[in-house]
mmCIF file of C-alpha atoms and ligand atoms in Angstrom:
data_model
loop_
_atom_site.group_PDB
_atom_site.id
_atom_site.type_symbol
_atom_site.label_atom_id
_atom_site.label_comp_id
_atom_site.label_asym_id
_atom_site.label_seq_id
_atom_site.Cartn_x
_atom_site.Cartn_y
_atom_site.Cartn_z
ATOM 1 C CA UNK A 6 119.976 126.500 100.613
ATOM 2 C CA UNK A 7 117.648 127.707 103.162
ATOM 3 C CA UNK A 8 114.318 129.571 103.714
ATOM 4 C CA UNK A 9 116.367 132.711 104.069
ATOM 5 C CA UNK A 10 117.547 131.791 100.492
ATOM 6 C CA UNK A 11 114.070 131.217 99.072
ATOM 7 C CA UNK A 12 113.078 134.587 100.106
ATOM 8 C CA UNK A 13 109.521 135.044 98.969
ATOM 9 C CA UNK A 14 109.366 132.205 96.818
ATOM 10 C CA UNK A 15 108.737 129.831 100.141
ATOM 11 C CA UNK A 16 104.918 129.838 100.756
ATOM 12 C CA UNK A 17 105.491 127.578 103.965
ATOM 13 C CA UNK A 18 107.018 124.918 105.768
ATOM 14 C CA UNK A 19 105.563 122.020 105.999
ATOM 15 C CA UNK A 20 108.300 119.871 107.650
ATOM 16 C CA UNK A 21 111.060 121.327 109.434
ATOM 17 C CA UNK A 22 114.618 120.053 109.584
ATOM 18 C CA UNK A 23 114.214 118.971 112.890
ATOM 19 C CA UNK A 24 111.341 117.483 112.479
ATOM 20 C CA UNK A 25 112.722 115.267 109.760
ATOM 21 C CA UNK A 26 115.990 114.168 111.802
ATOM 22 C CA UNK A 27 114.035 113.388 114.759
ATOM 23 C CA UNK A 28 111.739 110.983 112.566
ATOM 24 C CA UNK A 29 114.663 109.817 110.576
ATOM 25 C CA UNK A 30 116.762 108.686 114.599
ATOM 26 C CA UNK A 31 112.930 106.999 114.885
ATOM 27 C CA UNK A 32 113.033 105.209 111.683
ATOM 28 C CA UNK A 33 116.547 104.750 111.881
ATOM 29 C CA UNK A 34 115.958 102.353 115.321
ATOM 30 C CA UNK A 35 113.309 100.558 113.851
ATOM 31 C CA UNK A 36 115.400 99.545 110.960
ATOM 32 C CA UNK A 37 117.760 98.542 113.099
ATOM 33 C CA UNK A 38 115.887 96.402 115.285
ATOM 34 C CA UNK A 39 113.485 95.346 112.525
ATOM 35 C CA UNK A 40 117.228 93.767 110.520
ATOM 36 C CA UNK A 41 119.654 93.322 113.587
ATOM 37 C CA UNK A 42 121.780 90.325 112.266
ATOM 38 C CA UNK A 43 120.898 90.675 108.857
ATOM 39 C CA UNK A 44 122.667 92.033 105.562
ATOM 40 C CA UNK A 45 120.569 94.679 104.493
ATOM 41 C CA UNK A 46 120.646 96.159 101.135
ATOM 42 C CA UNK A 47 119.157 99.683 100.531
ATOM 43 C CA UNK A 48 117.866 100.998 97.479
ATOM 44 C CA UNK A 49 117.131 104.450 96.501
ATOM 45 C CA UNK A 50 114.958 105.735 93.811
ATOM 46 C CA UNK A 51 117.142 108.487 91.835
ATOM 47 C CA UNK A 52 117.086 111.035 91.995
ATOM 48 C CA UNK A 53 114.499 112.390 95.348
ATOM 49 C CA UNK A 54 115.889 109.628 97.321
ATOM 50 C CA UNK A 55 118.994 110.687 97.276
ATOM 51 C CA UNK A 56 118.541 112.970 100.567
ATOM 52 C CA UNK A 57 116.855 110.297 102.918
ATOM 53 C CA UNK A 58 119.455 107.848 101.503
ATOM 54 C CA UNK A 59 122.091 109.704 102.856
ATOM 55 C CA UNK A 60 120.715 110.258 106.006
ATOM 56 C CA UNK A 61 119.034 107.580 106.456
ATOM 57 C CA UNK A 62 121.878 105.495 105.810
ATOM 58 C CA UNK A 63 124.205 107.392 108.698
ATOM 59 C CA UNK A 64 121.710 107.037 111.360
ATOM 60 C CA UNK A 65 121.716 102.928 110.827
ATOM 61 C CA UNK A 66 124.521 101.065 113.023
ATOM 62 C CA UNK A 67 124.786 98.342 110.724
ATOM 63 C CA UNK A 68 127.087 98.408 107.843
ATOM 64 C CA UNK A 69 124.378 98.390 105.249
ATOM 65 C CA UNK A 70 124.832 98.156 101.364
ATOM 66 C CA UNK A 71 123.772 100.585 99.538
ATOM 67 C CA UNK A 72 122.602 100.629 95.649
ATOM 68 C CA UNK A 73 120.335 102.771 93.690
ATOM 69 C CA UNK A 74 117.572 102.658 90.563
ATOM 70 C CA UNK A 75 116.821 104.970 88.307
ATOM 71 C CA UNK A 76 112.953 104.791 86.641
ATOM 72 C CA UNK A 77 111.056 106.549 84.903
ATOM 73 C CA UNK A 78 106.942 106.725 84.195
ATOM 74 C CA UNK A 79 105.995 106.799 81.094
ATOM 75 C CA UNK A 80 102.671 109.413 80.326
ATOM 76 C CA UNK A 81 102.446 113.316 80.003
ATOM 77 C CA UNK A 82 102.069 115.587 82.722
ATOM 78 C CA UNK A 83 103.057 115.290 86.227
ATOM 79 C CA UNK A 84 101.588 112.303 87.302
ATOM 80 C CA UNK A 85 102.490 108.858 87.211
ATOM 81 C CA UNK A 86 100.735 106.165 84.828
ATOM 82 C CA UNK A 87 101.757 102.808 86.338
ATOM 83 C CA UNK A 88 104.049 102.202 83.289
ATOM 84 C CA UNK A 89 107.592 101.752 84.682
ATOM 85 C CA UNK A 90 110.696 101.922 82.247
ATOM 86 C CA UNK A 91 113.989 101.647 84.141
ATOM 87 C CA UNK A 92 116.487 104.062 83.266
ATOM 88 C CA UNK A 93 119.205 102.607 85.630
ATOM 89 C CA UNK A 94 119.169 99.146 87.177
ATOM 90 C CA UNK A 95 120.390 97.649 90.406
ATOM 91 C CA UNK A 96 124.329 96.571 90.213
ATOM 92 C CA UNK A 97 123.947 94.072 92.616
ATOM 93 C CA UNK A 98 122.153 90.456 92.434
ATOM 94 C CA UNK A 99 119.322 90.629 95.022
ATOM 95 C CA UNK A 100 118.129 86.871 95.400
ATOM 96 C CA UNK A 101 118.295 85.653 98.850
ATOM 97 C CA UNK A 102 119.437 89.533 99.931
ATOM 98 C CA UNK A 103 117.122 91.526 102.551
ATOM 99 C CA UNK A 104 115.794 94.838 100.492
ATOM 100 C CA UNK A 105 114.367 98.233 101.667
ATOM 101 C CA UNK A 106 113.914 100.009 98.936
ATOM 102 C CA UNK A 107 114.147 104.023 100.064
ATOM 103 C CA UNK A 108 111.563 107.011 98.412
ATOM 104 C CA UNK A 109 111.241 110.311 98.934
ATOM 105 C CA UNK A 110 107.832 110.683 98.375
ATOM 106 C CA UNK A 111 104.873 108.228 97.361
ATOM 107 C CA UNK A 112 102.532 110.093 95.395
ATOM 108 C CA UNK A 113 100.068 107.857 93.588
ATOM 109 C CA UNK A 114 101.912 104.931 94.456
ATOM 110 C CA UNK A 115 102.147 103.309 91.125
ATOM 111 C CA UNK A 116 106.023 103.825 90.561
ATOM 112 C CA UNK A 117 106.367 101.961 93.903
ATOM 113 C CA UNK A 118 104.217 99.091 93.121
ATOM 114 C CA UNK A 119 105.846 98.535 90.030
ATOM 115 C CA UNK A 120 109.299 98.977 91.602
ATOM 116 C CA UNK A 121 108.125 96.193 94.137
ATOM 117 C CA UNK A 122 107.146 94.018 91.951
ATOM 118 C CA UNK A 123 109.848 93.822 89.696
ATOM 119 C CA UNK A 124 112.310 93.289 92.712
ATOM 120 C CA UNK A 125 110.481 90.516 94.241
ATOM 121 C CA UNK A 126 110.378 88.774 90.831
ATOM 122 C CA UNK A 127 114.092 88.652 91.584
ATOM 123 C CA UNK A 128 114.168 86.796 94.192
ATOM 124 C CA UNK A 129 115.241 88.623 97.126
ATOM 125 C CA UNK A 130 114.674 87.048 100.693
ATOM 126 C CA UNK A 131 112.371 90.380 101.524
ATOM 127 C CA UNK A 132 111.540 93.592 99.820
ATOM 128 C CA UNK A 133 110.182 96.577 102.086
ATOM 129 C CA UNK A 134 109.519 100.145 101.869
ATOM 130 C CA UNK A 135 110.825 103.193 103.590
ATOM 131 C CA UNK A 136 109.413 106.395 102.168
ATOM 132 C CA UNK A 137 109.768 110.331 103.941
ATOM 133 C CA UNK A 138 106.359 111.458 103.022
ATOM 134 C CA UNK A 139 103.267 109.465 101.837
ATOM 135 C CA UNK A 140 100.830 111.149 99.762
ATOM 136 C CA UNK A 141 96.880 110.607 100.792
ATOM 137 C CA UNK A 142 96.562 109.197 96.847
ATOM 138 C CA UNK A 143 98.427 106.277 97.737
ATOM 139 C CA UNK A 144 96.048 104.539 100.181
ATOM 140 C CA UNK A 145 94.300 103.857 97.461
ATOM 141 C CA UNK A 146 96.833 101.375 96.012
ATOM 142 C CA UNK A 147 97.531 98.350 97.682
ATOM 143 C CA UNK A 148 101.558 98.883 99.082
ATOM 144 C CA UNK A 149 102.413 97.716 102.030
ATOM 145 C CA UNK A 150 104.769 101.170 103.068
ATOM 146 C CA UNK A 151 106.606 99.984 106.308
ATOM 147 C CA UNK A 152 108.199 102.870 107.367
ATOM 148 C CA UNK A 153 106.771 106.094 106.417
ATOM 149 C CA UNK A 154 108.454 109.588 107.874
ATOM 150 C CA UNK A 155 105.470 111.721 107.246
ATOM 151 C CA UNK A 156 101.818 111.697 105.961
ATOM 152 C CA UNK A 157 101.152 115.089 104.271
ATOM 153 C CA UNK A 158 98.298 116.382 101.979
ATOM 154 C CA UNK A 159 97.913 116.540 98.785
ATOM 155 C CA UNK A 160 99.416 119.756 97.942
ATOM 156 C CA UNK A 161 102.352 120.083 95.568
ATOM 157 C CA UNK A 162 105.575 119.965 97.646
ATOM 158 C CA UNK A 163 109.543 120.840 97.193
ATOM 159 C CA UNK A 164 112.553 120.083 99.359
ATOM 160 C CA UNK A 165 114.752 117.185 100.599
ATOM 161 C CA UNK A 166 115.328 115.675 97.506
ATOM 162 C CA UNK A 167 111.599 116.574 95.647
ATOM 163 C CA UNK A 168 111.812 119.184 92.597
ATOM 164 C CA UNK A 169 109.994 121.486 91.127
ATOM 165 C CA UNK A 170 111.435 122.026 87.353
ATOM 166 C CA UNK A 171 114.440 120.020 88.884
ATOM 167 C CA UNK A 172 114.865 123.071 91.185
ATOM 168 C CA UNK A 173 114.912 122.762 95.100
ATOM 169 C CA UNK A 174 115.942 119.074 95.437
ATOM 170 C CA UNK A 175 118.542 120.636 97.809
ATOM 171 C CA UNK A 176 116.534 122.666 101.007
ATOM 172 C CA UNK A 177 116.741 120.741 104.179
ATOM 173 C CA UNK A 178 113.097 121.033 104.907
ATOM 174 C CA UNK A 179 109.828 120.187 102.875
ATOM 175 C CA UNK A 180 107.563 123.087 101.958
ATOM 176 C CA UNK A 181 105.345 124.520 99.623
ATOM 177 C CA UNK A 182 106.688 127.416 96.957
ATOM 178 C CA UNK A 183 104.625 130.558 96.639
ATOM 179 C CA UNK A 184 102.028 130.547 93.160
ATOM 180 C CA UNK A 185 104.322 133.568 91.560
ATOM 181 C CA UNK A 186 107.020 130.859 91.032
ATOM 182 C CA UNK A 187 104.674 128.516 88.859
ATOM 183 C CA UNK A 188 104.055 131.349 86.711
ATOM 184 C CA UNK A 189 107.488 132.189 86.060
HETATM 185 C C1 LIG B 218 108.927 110.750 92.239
HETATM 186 C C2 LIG B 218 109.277 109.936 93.480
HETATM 187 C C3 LIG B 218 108.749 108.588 93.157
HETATM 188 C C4 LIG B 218 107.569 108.881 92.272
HETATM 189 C C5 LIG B 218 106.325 108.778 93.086
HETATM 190 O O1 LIG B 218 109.928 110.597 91.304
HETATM 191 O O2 LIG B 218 110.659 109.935 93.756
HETATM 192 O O3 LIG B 218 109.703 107.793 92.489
HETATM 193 O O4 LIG B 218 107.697 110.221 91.784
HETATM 194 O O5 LIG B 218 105.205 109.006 92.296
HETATM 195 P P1 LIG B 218 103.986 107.987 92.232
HETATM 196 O O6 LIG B 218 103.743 107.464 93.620
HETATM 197 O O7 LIG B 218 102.855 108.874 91.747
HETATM 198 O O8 LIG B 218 104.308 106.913 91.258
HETATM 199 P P2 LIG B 218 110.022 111.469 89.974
HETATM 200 O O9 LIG B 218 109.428 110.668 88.846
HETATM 201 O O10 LIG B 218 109.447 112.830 90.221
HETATM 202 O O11 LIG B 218 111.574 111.529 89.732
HETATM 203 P P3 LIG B 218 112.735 112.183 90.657
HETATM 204 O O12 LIG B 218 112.871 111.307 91.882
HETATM 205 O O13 LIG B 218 113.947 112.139 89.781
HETATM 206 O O14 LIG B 218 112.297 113.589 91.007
#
């Protein structure tokens, strides 16, 4: 799917294709560097992750594991209340293991200090974070977010792996949709 696709339900681009492999071949290096030697395990957060997992993972050189998580926040409407309940666990045993955990997007940042938490109760040698777009709520958490891809505003956002109504997971850029389509 493309902007052609979206016709007038695309308001605007915020991120271009480009402009997300070009920071992805950036991140991707400083991965590289950052574990050169090292067994690294990614994990991505199901579903939005599942974009900058896969592309993520292609630009690395190493042969990194991957494995994924599935959570869920509990609390009504559309943002998150800090209470995690996980939906799908890791497969794999992460004490002693080197783990990025991978996001699409960090919003108010509770869901990822959870997440971090519970994986460094495991054990694990390191846990980091590598997220495509940071939102400006989550500054006011304290996360340490290693590798970010992009800062962006707060504005509600669609594309590379982030819904709307479970809808437009699947353009290769991040935008914003036109009003009409909330009021469908
Ligand atoms: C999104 C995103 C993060 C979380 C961030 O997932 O992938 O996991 O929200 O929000 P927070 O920083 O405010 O906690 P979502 O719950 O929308 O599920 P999805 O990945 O299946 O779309």
């Amino acid at each position: 799917m493309d902007a052609k696709d979206m016709g007038r339900d695309l308001e605007k681009v915020l991120v271009t294709e480009e402009e997300i492999n070009a920071r992805l071949a950036e991140l991707g290096a400083r991965i590289d560097a950052d574990y050169a030697g090292r067994d690294l395990l990614i994990v991505g957060v199901l579903k939005g992750a599942v974009m900058v997992m896969a592309d993520l993972a292609r630009v690395l050189h190493s042969p990194v594991s991957m494995d994924w998580m599935a959570v869920s926040s509990y609390g009504a409407g559309t943002t998150s209340s800090g209470v995690v309940r996980i939906l799908k666990d890791l497969e794999t045993d992460i004490k002693d293991r080197d783990v990025l955990i991978v996001e699409d997007v960090i919003d108010s940042g509770l869901t990822l200090s959870w997440l971090v938490g519970n994986l460094k109760s495991r054990g694990p040698s390191s846990v980091e974070v590598c997220t495509m777009v940071r939102k400006p709520l989550a500054f006011d958490v304290d996360l340490d977010v290693k590798y970010i891809g992009f800062d962006l505003p707060n504005e509600f956002i669609v594309g590379y792996g982030l819904d709307y109504a479970e809808k437009y997971r699947n353009l290769p850029f991040i935008g914003t949709l036109a009003p009409h389509v909330y009021e469908e």
